[in-house]
Structures are given as structure tokens and as C-alpha cells.
Amino acid sequence: MCKSQGIKRVSDIDLPKYRISLCKEHYSEWYRRRIQKTIKKYKMFSEDEKILIAVSGGKDCFALWHSLVKLGYEVDGLFINLGIEKTSEKARDIILAFAKRLGRDVHIVELKEELATIPSLRKIIRKPTCSICGTVKRYYMNKTARDLGYDVLTTGHNLDDEVSVLFGNIINWNIEFLKKQYPVLREGDGFVRKVKPLCKMSEEENRIYCEFNEIIYFKEPCPYSKQATSLKYNALLDQLESEFAGKKLDFYSNFLKKMHPLLNQRIQKKEVGSCEICGEPCFSNKCSICYIREKLDKSYSV
Ligand code: SF4
Ligand code: ZN
């Protein structure tokens, strides 16, 4: 039974991790309360700031966008059209329909016009596709949010994403990356503030929120996702979670509470410069996108 607010109703979902059972309505309220708590705890943004959410059409970003709008925040969407056959165009249609339902704007960056599509880039750049894609998305998300005057950029990274990245960074002792793994990256040096309000919500909790709120999202996986190492880490961590409910949340929360402050004290901040070609912030003379652009130019001239 759902016993929220002293009213007994037949529950629609059991959450053993939190030892509660909830009906649809109270699940949605509980879910949004948890997001609001994360926003406040990490001082992500306030009610009067302009927020841009990066959307792929998937359940996580849609659950977050819907929740933030319901919580009273001003949030527009940003879709980076990666030009991936069969999926990007469908995702775009779903995003436009959802933005209409929410009554919010969507900005679209066409990678084909800005640089080249992901299928073209992966033929030229000798790096894993997801690594190229991540670099490209980070560049255009930051540039678009800043140029359009948004105070903050939010993404739908969920607990499962964060835990698998954390696990990968620990396995490889990537200290620099561990330091950057925090729900908020403050603005400055040409970077906008970046936040992850879903960092403590699991993929499954986001899926349930979409289901209970009749949110239609894009379900087809990216054709390149099979190559992502994080998926393999995720499978291992899912096994751990099935044996010990709540372990992922403990692992991540304890990292933020106990380990991250130590890393913050001890590791020096890297100097941020600007790209000598495009002027965007970067850590060497030339940014990754200008490096990619040079490679593209060379490949076209062969
Ligand atoms: Fe990009 Fe990889 Fe995600 Fe596909 S799975 S959208 S290639 S990061
Ligand atoms: Zn550049």
C-alpha cells in the first residue's frame, strides 16, 4: 500500500532500496522531490536562472526535463543532431513533439553543417566512436549554451552512468577525471556551469517516471553503443546491485562525501587557455574540434 500523506492507496511500485511502496501520483512527487533535493544540496541553480537541457530523446533527459518544468524551472532543450542513420531524425521528431507538450523551445545544432556527422567522423578519426562523439557533444553543448546566454547546462546523466564512469576511473586510477566527477562543474574561463540533477536517480527510476507520466521517448539504442566499455562495467555493477540493493547509490554517494573533497584539496586545477584557431576554452594551443577539422580538411584534399 502507498501510505503517502496519510492516505492509503493501492501501490503501483515497490522500492525496496528505500523501503517504500508508492502509487503513480506519489511516485512522481517523490521522484521530483529527490531531484529538487539534489539541486539544492549541490547548489546547481536557482528558480531565476536560464537552464538549457541537452536532450537525446531518451528516457533520462525527458524525465528530467518534465520534472524541472513541473518544479517551476525555465528549461529549454538542446538537440545535437549527430547525423546517425535511422536514429537521429526519429529522435529529433520525438524531441520536437515533447517540447511542444512542455511548451518549451528546442535549439538544434546540425553536426553535418557545423563539422561532419558521427558516421563520417568515425571513418577519419582513429579513436573509439563514443570518445569522438563525447568530445564533439561537449564542445557544442558548451558553446551553444554560452552563446545563447543560458546560465547553466544540464544533462540527464543518471546514477548508473555515474557509477560506471566512477568504476572505470578507479580501475584506471584516472585521478584528473575522478576530480572532475562531481554533480556540478562551476562556470568560468569560457565554460558554462554544468550540472547533473539525476546523478542519484537510477535508469530504472527514470523509466518508471516516464511510464507513469505517459512520456513517449526514443527507445532505439545508438548503433555504436555496443562498443562502449561503460556498458560492460554497467553489467558487472548491475550484478552487484542485484545482490546488494542500494550499493550503487552508496558507492557513488560515499565517493562524493569522503573521497572527492580530498581530491579537490590535493590536485591542482589545470590552467585553461583558449584555442588559437576558434577561441574556445581548451587545455592546449588547439582544441580537439579544430584538430578534427584539420584532419577532415586533409582527408577531403586527398
Ligand atoms: Fe555517441 Fe556513443 Fe552515445 Fe552513440 S552511444 S550517441 S556514439 S556517445
Ligand atoms: Zn578550436
XYZ file of C-alpha atoms and ligand atoms in Angstrom:
311
model
C 0.000 0.000 0.000
C 1.030 3.604 -0.676
C 0.715 5.491 2.605
C 1.970 8.900 1.435
C 0.412 11.948 3.097
C -1.624 9.727 5.416
C -3.854 8.401 2.603
C -3.886 4.644 1.967
C -3.973 3.651 -1.714
C -3.061 0.540 -3.657
C 0.590 0.960 -4.603
C 1.856 0.803 -8.201
C 5.508 0.321 -7.365
C 7.675 -1.132 -4.590
C 11.055 0.473 -3.975
C 12.944 -1.985 -1.733
C 16.070 0.190 -1.827
C 14.158 2.895 0.049
C 11.729 0.505 1.813
C 8.657 2.259 0.410
C 5.697 1.453 -1.862
C 4.027 4.221 -3.842
C 1.075 4.876 -6.144
C 1.729 6.589 -9.512
C 0.948 10.073 -8.279
C 3.084 9.856 -5.165
C 5.926 8.180 -7.055
C 6.119 11.221 -9.359
C 6.087 13.576 -6.373
C 8.724 11.521 -4.553
C 10.880 11.437 -7.696
C 10.710 15.215 -8.201
C 11.388 15.850 -4.505
C 14.562 13.802 -4.757
C 15.712 15.792 -7.782
C 14.946 19.058 -6.018
C 16.974 17.859 -3.019
C 19.985 17.134 -5.259
C 19.651 20.548 -6.954
C 19.647 22.312 -3.572
C 22.334 20.133 -1.957
C 24.868 20.827 -4.709
C 23.667 24.413 -5.362
C 23.054 23.611 -9.027
C 20.798 26.526 -9.972
C 18.043 28.786 -8.709
C 14.499 29.477 -9.932
C 15.502 32.665 -11.741
C 18.312 31.180 -13.845
C 18.006 30.213 -17.514
C 18.577 26.498 -17.985
C 19.418 24.558 -21.126
C 18.969 20.784 -21.111
C 20.840 18.579 -23.576
C 18.322 16.091 -24.956
C 18.875 12.941 -26.980
C 15.233 11.846 -26.916
C 15.883 9.147 -24.299
C 14.089 8.472 -21.022
C 16.615 10.106 -18.696
C 16.686 13.561 -20.260
C 12.911 13.509 -20.846
C 12.178 12.532 -17.221
C 14.465 15.343 -16.085
C 13.042 17.956 -18.455
C 9.477 17.102 -17.451
C 10.374 17.183 -13.741
C 12.205 20.505 -13.935
C 9.314 22.153 -15.773
C 6.866 20.726 -13.190
C 9.103 22.076 -10.418
C 8.756 25.554 -11.970
C 12.138 25.972 -13.670
C 12.622 27.701 -17.049
C 14.239 24.996 -19.178
C 14.759 24.862 -22.942
C 16.147 21.923 -24.898
C 19.282 21.468 -26.956
C 19.467 18.687 -29.514
C 22.735 17.963 -31.275
C 21.833 16.146 -34.461
C 24.676 13.646 -34.788
C 23.528 12.536 -38.236
C 23.397 8.845 -37.303
C 21.442 6.880 -39.908
C 17.914 5.838 -38.967
C 18.098 7.139 -35.397
C 18.941 10.873 -35.317
C 15.975 12.016 -37.409
C 13.481 9.895 -35.446
C 14.897 11.209 -32.165
C 14.539 14.769 -33.441
C 10.809 14.287 -34.197
C 10.179 12.842 -30.741
C 12.037 15.728 -29.104
C 10.076 18.349 -31.036
C 6.786 16.709 -30.045
C 7.820 16.547 -26.374
C 8.998 20.192 -26.348
C 5.566 21.144 -27.692
C 3.877 19.216 -24.885
C 6.036 21.050 -22.327
C 5.608 24.406 -24.077
C 9.380 24.925 -24.277
C 11.840 25.773 -27.095
C 14.436 23.434 -28.579
C 17.677 24.610 -30.176
C 19.096 22.281 -32.782
C 22.767 22.021 -33.745
C 23.239 20.238 -37.073
C 26.586 18.491 -36.856
C 26.558 17.912 -40.603
C 26.711 21.671 -41.123
C 28.991 22.519 -38.207
C 31.618 19.800 -38.693
C 30.616 16.377 -40.044
C 28.263 13.618 -38.933
C 29.418 10.979 -36.441
C 29.370 8.203 -39.116
C 31.719 10.357 -41.266
C 33.979 11.310 -38.363
C 34.456 7.727 -37.211
C 35.891 6.829 -40.620
C 38.558 9.510 -40.347
C 39.459 9.781 -36.667
C 41.254 6.795 -35.145
C 39.538 6.829 -31.779
C 36.557 4.951 -30.301
C 33.313 6.366 -31.739
C 31.913 7.273 -28.316
C 35.065 9.169 -27.464
C 34.792 11.254 -30.677
C 31.081 11.748 -30.070
C 31.653 12.814 -26.441
C 34.271 15.389 -27.470
C 32.027 16.836 -30.165
C 28.954 16.984 -27.907
C 30.839 18.659 -25.041
C 32.181 21.337 -27.391
C 28.836 22.221 -28.992
C 26.858 21.958 -25.759
C 29.140 24.437 -24.009
C 29.425 26.793 -26.974
C 25.667 26.831 -27.662
C 24.653 27.319 -24.022
C 27.151 30.152 -23.564
C 26.447 31.880 -26.895
C 22.673 31.765 -26.308
C 23.041 33.280 -22.837
C 21.990 30.312 -20.665
C 23.300 30.287 -17.086
C 23.537 26.569 -16.808
C 23.657 23.442 -18.918
C 22.076 20.290 -17.564
C 22.386 16.725 -18.774
C 20.411 13.597 -17.953
C 23.343 11.524 -16.630
C 21.870 9.022 -14.205
C 23.241 7.080 -11.241
C 24.098 4.048 -13.386
C 26.111 6.258 -15.785
C 27.931 7.954 -12.942
C 28.749 4.725 -11.157
C 30.105 3.013 -14.267
C 32.277 6.048 -15.088
C 33.469 6.162 -11.481
C 34.270 2.449 -11.580
C 36.216 2.874 -14.863
C 38.145 5.837 -13.470
C 39.059 3.917 -10.331
C 40.129 0.823 -12.261
C 42.470 3.003 -14.330
C 43.258 5.453 -11.465
C 42.405 8.429 -13.654
C 42.888 10.957 -10.880
C 42.211 14.001 -13.073
C 38.890 12.521 -14.238
C 37.969 11.497 -10.697
C 38.400 15.076 -9.599
C 36.098 16.261 -12.374
C 33.450 13.693 -11.489
C 31.109 15.842 -9.479
C 27.401 16.759 -9.927
C 28.359 20.387 -10.588
C 31.197 21.872 -12.626
C 31.348 25.595 -11.929
C 31.355 28.196 -14.692
C 34.406 30.254 -15.668
C 37.178 30.540 -18.305
C 34.632 30.255 -21.132
C 32.832 27.248 -19.659
C 29.186 27.412 -18.573
C 28.101 25.714 -15.345
C 27.305 22.047 -15.934
C 25.027 20.056 -13.663
C 23.661 16.534 -13.317
C 20.449 16.615 -11.229
C 19.753 12.912 -11.967
C 23.077 11.713 -10.575
C 21.302 9.903 -7.735
C 18.368 8.534 -9.738
C 18.731 5.171 -11.440
C 17.909 4.486 -15.063
C 15.023 2.299 -13.910
C 13.587 5.063 -11.697
C 13.710 7.412 -14.696
C 11.994 4.836 -16.890
C 9.211 4.396 -14.346
C 8.749 8.161 -14.117
C 8.305 8.304 -17.907
C 5.850 5.411 -17.835
C 3.733 6.910 -15.022
C 3.647 10.296 -16.758
C 2.917 8.872 -20.227
C 6.094 10.317 -21.676
C 6.914 8.963 -25.128
C 10.657 8.700 -25.525
C 13.088 7.318 -28.093
C 13.850 3.678 -27.327
C 16.212 2.563 -30.074
C 19.818 2.206 -28.932
C 22.572 4.037 -30.754
C 24.181 1.603 -33.256
C 27.600 2.420 -31.767
C 26.625 1.887 -28.138
C 27.702 -1.770 -28.209
C 31.288 -0.552 -28.368
C 31.018 1.440 -25.149
C 33.174 -0.064 -22.372
C 30.908 1.581 -19.810
C 28.131 -0.846 -20.815
C 30.336 -3.748 -19.747
C 31.115 -2.071 -16.445
C 27.397 -1.436 -16.036
C 26.615 -5.138 -16.446
C 29.106 -6.000 -13.676
C 27.722 -3.312 -11.392
C 24.136 -4.436 -12.060
C 25.127 -7.859 -10.780
C 26.445 -6.251 -7.591
C 23.249 -4.201 -7.205
C 21.068 -7.293 -7.622
C 22.908 -8.937 -4.693
C 23.063 -5.806 -2.533
C 20.199 -3.380 -3.195
C 21.375 0.228 -2.906
C 25.109 -0.498 -3.350
C 25.434 1.736 -6.417
C 23.970 4.707 -4.586
C 26.213 4.040 -1.552
C 29.306 3.719 -3.727
C 28.626 6.990 -5.527
C 27.393 8.980 -2.505
C 30.377 7.898 -0.402
C 32.759 8.890 -3.180
C 31.227 12.378 -3.243
C 31.251 12.667 0.534
C 34.545 11.053 1.501
C 36.879 10.952 -1.495
C 36.052 13.941 -3.660
C 36.923 16.578 -1.013
C 40.404 15.004 -0.648
C 40.981 15.059 -4.404
C 39.822 18.655 -4.519
C 42.336 19.681 -1.853
C 45.291 17.852 -3.311
C 45.015 18.101 -7.078
C 45.927 21.424 -8.645
C 43.471 22.941 -11.103
C 44.737 22.746 -14.691
C 45.281 26.089 -16.405
C 42.600 26.781 -19.024
C 43.729 28.511 -22.202
C 41.893 29.202 -25.419
C 42.160 27.592 -28.823
C 44.352 29.657 -31.145
C 42.005 28.887 -34.050
C 38.422 29.076 -32.758
C 38.974 30.778 -29.396
C 37.013 28.184 -27.405
C 38.408 27.183 -23.986
C 40.910 24.306 -24.050
C 43.960 22.948 -22.266
C 46.487 23.206 -25.120
C 47.079 25.533 -28.089
C 44.480 23.899 -30.261
C 41.114 22.423 -29.226
C 40.009 18.909 -30.174
C 37.422 20.208 -32.642
C 39.950 22.273 -34.590
C 42.240 19.244 -34.588
C 39.363 17.149 -36.014
C 38.599 19.863 -38.561
C 42.208 19.784 -39.797
C 42.025 16.014 -40.190
C 38.799 16.400 -42.140
C 40.327 19.010 -44.447
C 43.281 16.722 -45.119
C 41.033 13.767 -45.878
C 38.950 15.859 -48.313
C 42.063 17.070 -50.143
C 43.418 13.523 -50.731
Fe 27.547 8.993 -29.219
Fe 28.426 6.628 -28.304
Fe 26.248 7.742 -27.243
Fe 26.158 6.757 -29.725
S 26.497 5.593 -27.821
S 25.324 8.722 -29.038
S 28.209 7.252 -30.456
S 28.338 8.544 -27.155
Zn 39.339 25.337 -31.698
